[in-house]
Short mmCIF file of C-alpha atoms in Angstrom, two decimals:
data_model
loop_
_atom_site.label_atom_id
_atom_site.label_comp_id
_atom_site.label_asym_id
_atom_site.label_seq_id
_atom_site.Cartn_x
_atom_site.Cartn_y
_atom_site.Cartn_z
CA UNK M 22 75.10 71.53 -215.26
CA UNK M 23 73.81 72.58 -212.08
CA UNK M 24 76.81 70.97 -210.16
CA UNK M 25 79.54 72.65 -212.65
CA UNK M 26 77.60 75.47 -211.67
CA UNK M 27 77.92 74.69 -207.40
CA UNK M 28 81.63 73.82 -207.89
CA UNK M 29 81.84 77.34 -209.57
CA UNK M 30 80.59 78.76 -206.53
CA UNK M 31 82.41 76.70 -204.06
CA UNK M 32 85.51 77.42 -206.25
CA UNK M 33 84.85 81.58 -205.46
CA UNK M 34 84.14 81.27 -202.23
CA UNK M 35 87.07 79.53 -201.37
CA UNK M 36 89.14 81.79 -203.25
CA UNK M 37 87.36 84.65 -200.88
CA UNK M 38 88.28 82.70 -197.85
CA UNK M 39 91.94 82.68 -198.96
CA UNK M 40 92.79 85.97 -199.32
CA UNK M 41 90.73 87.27 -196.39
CA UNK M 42 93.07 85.25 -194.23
CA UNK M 43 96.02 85.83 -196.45
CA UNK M 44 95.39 89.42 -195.66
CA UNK M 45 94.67 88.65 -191.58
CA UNK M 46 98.45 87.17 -191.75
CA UNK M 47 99.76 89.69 -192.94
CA UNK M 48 98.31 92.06 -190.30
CA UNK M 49 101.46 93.12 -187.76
CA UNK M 50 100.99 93.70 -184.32
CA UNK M 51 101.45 96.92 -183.21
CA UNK M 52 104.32 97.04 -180.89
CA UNK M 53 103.95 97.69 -176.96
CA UNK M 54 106.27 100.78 -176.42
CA UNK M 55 108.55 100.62 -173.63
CA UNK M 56 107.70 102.71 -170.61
CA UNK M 57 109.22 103.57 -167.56
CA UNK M 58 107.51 104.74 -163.93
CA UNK M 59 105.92 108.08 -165.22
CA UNK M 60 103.88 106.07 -167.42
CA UNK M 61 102.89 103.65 -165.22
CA UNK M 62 101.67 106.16 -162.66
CA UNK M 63 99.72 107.73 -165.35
CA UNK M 64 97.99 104.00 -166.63
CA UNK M 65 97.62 103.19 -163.04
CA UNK M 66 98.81 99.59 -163.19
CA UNK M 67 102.07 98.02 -162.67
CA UNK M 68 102.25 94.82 -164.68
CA UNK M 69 104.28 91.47 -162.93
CA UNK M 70 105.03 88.65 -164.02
CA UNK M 71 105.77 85.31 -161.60
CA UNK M 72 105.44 81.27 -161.36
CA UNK M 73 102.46 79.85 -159.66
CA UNK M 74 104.16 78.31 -156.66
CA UNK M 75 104.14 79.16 -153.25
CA UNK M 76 107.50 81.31 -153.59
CA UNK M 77 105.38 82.91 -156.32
CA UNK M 78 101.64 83.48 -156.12
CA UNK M 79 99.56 80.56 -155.48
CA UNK M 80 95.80 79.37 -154.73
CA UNK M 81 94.79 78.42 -151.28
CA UNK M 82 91.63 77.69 -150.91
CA UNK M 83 89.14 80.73 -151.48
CA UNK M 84 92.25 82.71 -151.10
CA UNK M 85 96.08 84.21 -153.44
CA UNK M 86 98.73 83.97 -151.12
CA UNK M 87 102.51 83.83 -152.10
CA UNK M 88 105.64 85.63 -150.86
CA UNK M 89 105.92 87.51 -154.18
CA UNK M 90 102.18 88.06 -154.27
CA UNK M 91 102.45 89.56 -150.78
CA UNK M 92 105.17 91.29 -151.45
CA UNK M 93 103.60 93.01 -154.73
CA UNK M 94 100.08 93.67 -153.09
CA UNK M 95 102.41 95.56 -149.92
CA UNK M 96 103.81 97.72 -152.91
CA UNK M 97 100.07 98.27 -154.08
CA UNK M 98 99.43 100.41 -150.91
CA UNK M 99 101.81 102.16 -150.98
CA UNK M 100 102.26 103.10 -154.84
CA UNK M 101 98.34 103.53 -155.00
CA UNK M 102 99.14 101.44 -157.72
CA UNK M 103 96.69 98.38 -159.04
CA UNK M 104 99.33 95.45 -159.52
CA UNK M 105 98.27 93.32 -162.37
CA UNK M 106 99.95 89.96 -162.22
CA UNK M 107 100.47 87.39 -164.39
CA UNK M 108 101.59 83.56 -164.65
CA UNK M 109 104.45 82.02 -165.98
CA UNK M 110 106.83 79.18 -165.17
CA UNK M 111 109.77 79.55 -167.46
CA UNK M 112 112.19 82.47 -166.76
CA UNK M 113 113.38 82.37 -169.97
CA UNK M 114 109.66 83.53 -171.37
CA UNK M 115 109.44 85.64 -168.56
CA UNK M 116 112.94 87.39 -169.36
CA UNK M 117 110.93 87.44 -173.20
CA UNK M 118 107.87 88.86 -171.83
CA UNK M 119 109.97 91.54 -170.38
CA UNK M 120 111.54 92.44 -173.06
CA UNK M 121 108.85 92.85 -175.41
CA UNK M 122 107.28 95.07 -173.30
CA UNK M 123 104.70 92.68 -172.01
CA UNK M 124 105.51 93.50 -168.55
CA UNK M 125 107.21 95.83 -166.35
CA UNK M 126 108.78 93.53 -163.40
CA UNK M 127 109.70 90.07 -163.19
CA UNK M 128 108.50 88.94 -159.77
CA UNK M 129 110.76 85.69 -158.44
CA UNK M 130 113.92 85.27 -156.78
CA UNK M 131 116.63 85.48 -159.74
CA UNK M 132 120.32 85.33 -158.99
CA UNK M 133 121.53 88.64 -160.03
CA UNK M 134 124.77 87.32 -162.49
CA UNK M 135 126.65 89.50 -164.02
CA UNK M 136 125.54 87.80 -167.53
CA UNK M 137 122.18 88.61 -166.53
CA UNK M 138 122.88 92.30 -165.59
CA UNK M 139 124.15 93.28 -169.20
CA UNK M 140 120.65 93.26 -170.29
CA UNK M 141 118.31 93.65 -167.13
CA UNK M 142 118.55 95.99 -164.16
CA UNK M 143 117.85 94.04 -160.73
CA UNK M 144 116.23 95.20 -157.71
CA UNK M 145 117.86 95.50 -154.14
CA UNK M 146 118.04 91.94 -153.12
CA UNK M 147 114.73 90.24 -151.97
CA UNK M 148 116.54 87.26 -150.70
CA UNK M 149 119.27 85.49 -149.73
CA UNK M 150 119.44 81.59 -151.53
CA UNK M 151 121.62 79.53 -152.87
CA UNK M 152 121.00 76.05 -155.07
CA UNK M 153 120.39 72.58 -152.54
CA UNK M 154 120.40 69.00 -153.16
CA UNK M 155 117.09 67.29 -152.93
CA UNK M 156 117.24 63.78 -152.20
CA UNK M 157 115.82 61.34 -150.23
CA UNK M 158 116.40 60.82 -146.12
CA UNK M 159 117.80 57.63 -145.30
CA UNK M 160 114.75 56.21 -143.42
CA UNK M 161 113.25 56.50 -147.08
CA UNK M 162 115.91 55.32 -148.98
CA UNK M 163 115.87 51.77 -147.67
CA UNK M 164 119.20 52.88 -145.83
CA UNK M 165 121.21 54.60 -147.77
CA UNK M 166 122.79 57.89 -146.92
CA UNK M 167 122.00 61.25 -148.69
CA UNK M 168 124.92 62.34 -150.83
CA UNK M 169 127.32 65.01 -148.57
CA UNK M 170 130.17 65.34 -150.57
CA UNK M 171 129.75 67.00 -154.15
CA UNK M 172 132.42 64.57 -155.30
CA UNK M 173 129.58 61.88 -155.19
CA UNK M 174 127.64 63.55 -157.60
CA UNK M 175 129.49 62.90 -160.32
CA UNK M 176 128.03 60.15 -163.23
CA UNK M 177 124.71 61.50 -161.13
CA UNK M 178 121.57 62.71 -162.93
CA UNK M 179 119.95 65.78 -161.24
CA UNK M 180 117.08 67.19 -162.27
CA UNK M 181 115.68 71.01 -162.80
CA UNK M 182 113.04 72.63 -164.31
CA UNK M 183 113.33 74.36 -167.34
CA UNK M 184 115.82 77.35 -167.66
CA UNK M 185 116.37 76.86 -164.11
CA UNK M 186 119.52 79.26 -162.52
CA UNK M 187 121.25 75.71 -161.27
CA UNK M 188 121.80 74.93 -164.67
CA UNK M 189 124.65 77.30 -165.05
CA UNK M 190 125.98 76.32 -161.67
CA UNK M 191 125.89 72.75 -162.05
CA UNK M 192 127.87 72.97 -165.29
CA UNK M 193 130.52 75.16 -163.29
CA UNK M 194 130.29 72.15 -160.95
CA UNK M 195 130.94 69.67 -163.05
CA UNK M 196 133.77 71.27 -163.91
CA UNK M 197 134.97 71.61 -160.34
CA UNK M 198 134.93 68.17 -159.72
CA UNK M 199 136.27 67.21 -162.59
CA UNK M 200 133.53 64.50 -163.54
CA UNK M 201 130.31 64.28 -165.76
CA UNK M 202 127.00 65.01 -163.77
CA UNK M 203 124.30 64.77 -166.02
CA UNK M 204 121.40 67.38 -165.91
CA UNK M 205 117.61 66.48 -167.16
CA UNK M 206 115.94 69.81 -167.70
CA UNK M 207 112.12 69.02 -167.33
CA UNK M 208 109.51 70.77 -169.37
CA UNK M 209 106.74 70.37 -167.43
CA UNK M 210 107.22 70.25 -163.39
CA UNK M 211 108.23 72.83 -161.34
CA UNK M 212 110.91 72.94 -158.60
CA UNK M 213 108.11 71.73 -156.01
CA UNK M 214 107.22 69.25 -158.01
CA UNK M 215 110.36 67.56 -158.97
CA UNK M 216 110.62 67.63 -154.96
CA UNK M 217 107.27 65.25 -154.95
CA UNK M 218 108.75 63.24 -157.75
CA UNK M 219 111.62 62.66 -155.44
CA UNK M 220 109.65 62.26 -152.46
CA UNK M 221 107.70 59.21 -154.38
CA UNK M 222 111.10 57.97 -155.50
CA UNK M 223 110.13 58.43 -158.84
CA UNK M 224 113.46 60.21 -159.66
CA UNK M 225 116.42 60.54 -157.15
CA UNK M 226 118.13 63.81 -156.99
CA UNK M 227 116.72 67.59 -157.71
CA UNK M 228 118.29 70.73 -157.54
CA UNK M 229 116.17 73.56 -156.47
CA UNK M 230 116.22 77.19 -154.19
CA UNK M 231 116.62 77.02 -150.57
CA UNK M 232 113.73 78.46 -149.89
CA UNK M 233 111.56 76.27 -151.95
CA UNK M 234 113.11 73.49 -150.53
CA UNK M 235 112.15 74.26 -147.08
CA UNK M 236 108.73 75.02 -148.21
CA UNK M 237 108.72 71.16 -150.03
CA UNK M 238 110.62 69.89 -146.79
CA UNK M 239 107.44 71.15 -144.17
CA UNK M 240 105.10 68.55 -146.25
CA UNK M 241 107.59 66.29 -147.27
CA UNK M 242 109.02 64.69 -144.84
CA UNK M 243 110.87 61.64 -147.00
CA UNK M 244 113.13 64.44 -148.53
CA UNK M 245 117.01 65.41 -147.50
CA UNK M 246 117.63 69.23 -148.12
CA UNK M 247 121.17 69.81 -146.43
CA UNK M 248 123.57 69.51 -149.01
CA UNK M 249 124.28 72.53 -150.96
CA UNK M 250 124.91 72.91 -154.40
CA UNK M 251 126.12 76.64 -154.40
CA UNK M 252 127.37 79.71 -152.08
CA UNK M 253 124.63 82.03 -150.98
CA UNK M 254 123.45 84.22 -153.49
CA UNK M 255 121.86 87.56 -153.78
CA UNK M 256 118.40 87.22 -155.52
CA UNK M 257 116.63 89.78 -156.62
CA UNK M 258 113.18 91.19 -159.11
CA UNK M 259 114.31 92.45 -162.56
CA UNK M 260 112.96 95.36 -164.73
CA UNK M 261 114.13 96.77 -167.91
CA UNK M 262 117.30 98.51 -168.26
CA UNK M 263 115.13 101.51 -169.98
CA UNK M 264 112.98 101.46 -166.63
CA UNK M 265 115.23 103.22 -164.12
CA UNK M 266 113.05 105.27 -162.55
CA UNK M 267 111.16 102.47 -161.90
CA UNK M 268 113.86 100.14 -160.25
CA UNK M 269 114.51 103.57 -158.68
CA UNK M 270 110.72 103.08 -157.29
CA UNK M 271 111.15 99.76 -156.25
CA UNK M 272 113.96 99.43 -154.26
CA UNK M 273 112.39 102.65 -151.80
CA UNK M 274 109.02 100.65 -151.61
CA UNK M 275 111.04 97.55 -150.71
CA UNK M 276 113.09 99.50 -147.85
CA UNK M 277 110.19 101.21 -146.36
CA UNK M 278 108.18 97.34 -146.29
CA UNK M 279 112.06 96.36 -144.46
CA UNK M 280 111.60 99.32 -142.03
CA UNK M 281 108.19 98.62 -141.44
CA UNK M 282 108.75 95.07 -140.46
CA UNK M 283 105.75 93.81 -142.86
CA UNK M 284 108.44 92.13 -144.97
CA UNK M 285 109.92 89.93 -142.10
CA UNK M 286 106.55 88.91 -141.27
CA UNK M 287 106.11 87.94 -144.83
CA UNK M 288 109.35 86.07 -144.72
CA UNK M 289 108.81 84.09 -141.96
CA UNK M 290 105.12 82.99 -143.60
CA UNK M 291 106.42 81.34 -146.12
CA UNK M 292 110.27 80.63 -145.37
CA UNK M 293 110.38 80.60 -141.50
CA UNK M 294 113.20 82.11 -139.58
CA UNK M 295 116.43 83.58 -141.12
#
């Protein structure tokens, strides 16, 4: 009797749980409205999203350093702005994260295509890049030659990070040449380290920026950087196409860190010369 009398219990109490989470679930989150510079200035806090890398924002040591992160504290002083940033490897979610709100600028190098520009506004460009081959030198290839030609990439598997820019181009490319070149898009490593990967000889070929290459390249020495994948491209931040009087914002903070010279200093950190 007295453990019908539990189970009863147990039985309500369960029941209780249920619909006190059934009811949590169906709880919506309350939208972040969209908002453009004059509501930024009034909050106080421009929100950025970029990769942790040392294009992006990175740890060293007991310090942040990173050419973006540079970049975005220069804007700081001289919005009188607090610049909140956050972390996140895949453009794609950082493309959502825009979108939803969730952030106001996208803080990376992003090749300004025109099927990217019918739903984001870009920036003046930040940089110039273009796509490179990362391979291995010959001295650590056990005497073979890096690939020149892009003819000799094809039945060749290259691999990018996830939602990586290249993969559009290397499909174009494959096309070009006429031939397959496969394309791995990997889930977990960045451009860097798909560099190390290469480095170790664990894979063979990666496609990556310029500049990140060059970064990889000054502590890799086993890797071959000088074949190019694409023509020089315009990269740029992004911000939402309701947010013109922010891009509007932007682009004088950027020219005034150009006149001031702070931005070629913060170039040649990170990227060395032009």
């Amino acid at each position: 009797m007295k453990s019908r009398k539990l189970l009863v219990v147990y039985i309500l109490l369960l029941a209780i749980v249920l619909i006190a989470m059934s009811r949590l679930w169906q709880v919506k989150k309350e939208p972040v409205l969209p908002r453009d510079y004059p509501e930024i200035k009034k909050e106080g806090v421009l929100r950025m999203v970029t990769e942790y890398n040392q294009s992006g924002y990175y740890v060293a040591g007991d310090t942040i350093e990173g050419f973006q992160y540079e970049l975005s504290q220069a804007i700081a002083r001289l919005s009188g702005l607090e610049v909140q940033t956050h972390l996140e490897m895949s453009l794609a979610e950082s493309f959502r994260e825009l979108s939803d709100n969730q952030c106001d600028v996208i803080a990376r190098n992003i090749p300004a295509t025109s099927e990217i520009k019918e739903d984001f506004l870009f920036t003046e460009p930040i940089v110039l890049n273009k796509q490179v081959l990362v391979q291995r030198t010959e001295e650590s290839n056990n005497g073979i030659r890096p690939i020149r030609n892009q003819l000799d990439l094809a039945g060749k598997t290259l691999y990018i990070p996830k939602d990586s820019p290249a993969l559009l181009r290397l499909q174009n490319l494959a096309h070009e040449i006429g031939d397959t070149i496969y394309v791995k898009e990997d889930e977990l490593y960045s451009s860097e380290q798909l560099a190390i990967m290469v480095a170790k000889g664990d894979i063979d070929y990666a496609v990556c920026d310029q500049q990140i290459a060059k970064i990889s390249k000054g502590n890799l020495p086993e890797i071959d950087i000088d074949t190019d994948i694409s023509f020089t491209q315009l990269q740029s931040w992004a911000v939402r196409k309701d947010s013109p009087i922010l891009l509007d914002s932007l682009n004088s903070w950027l020219s005034q860190i150009r006149e001031s010279g702070l931005y070629d200093q913060i170039y040649k950190r990170y990227y060395g010369k032009k």
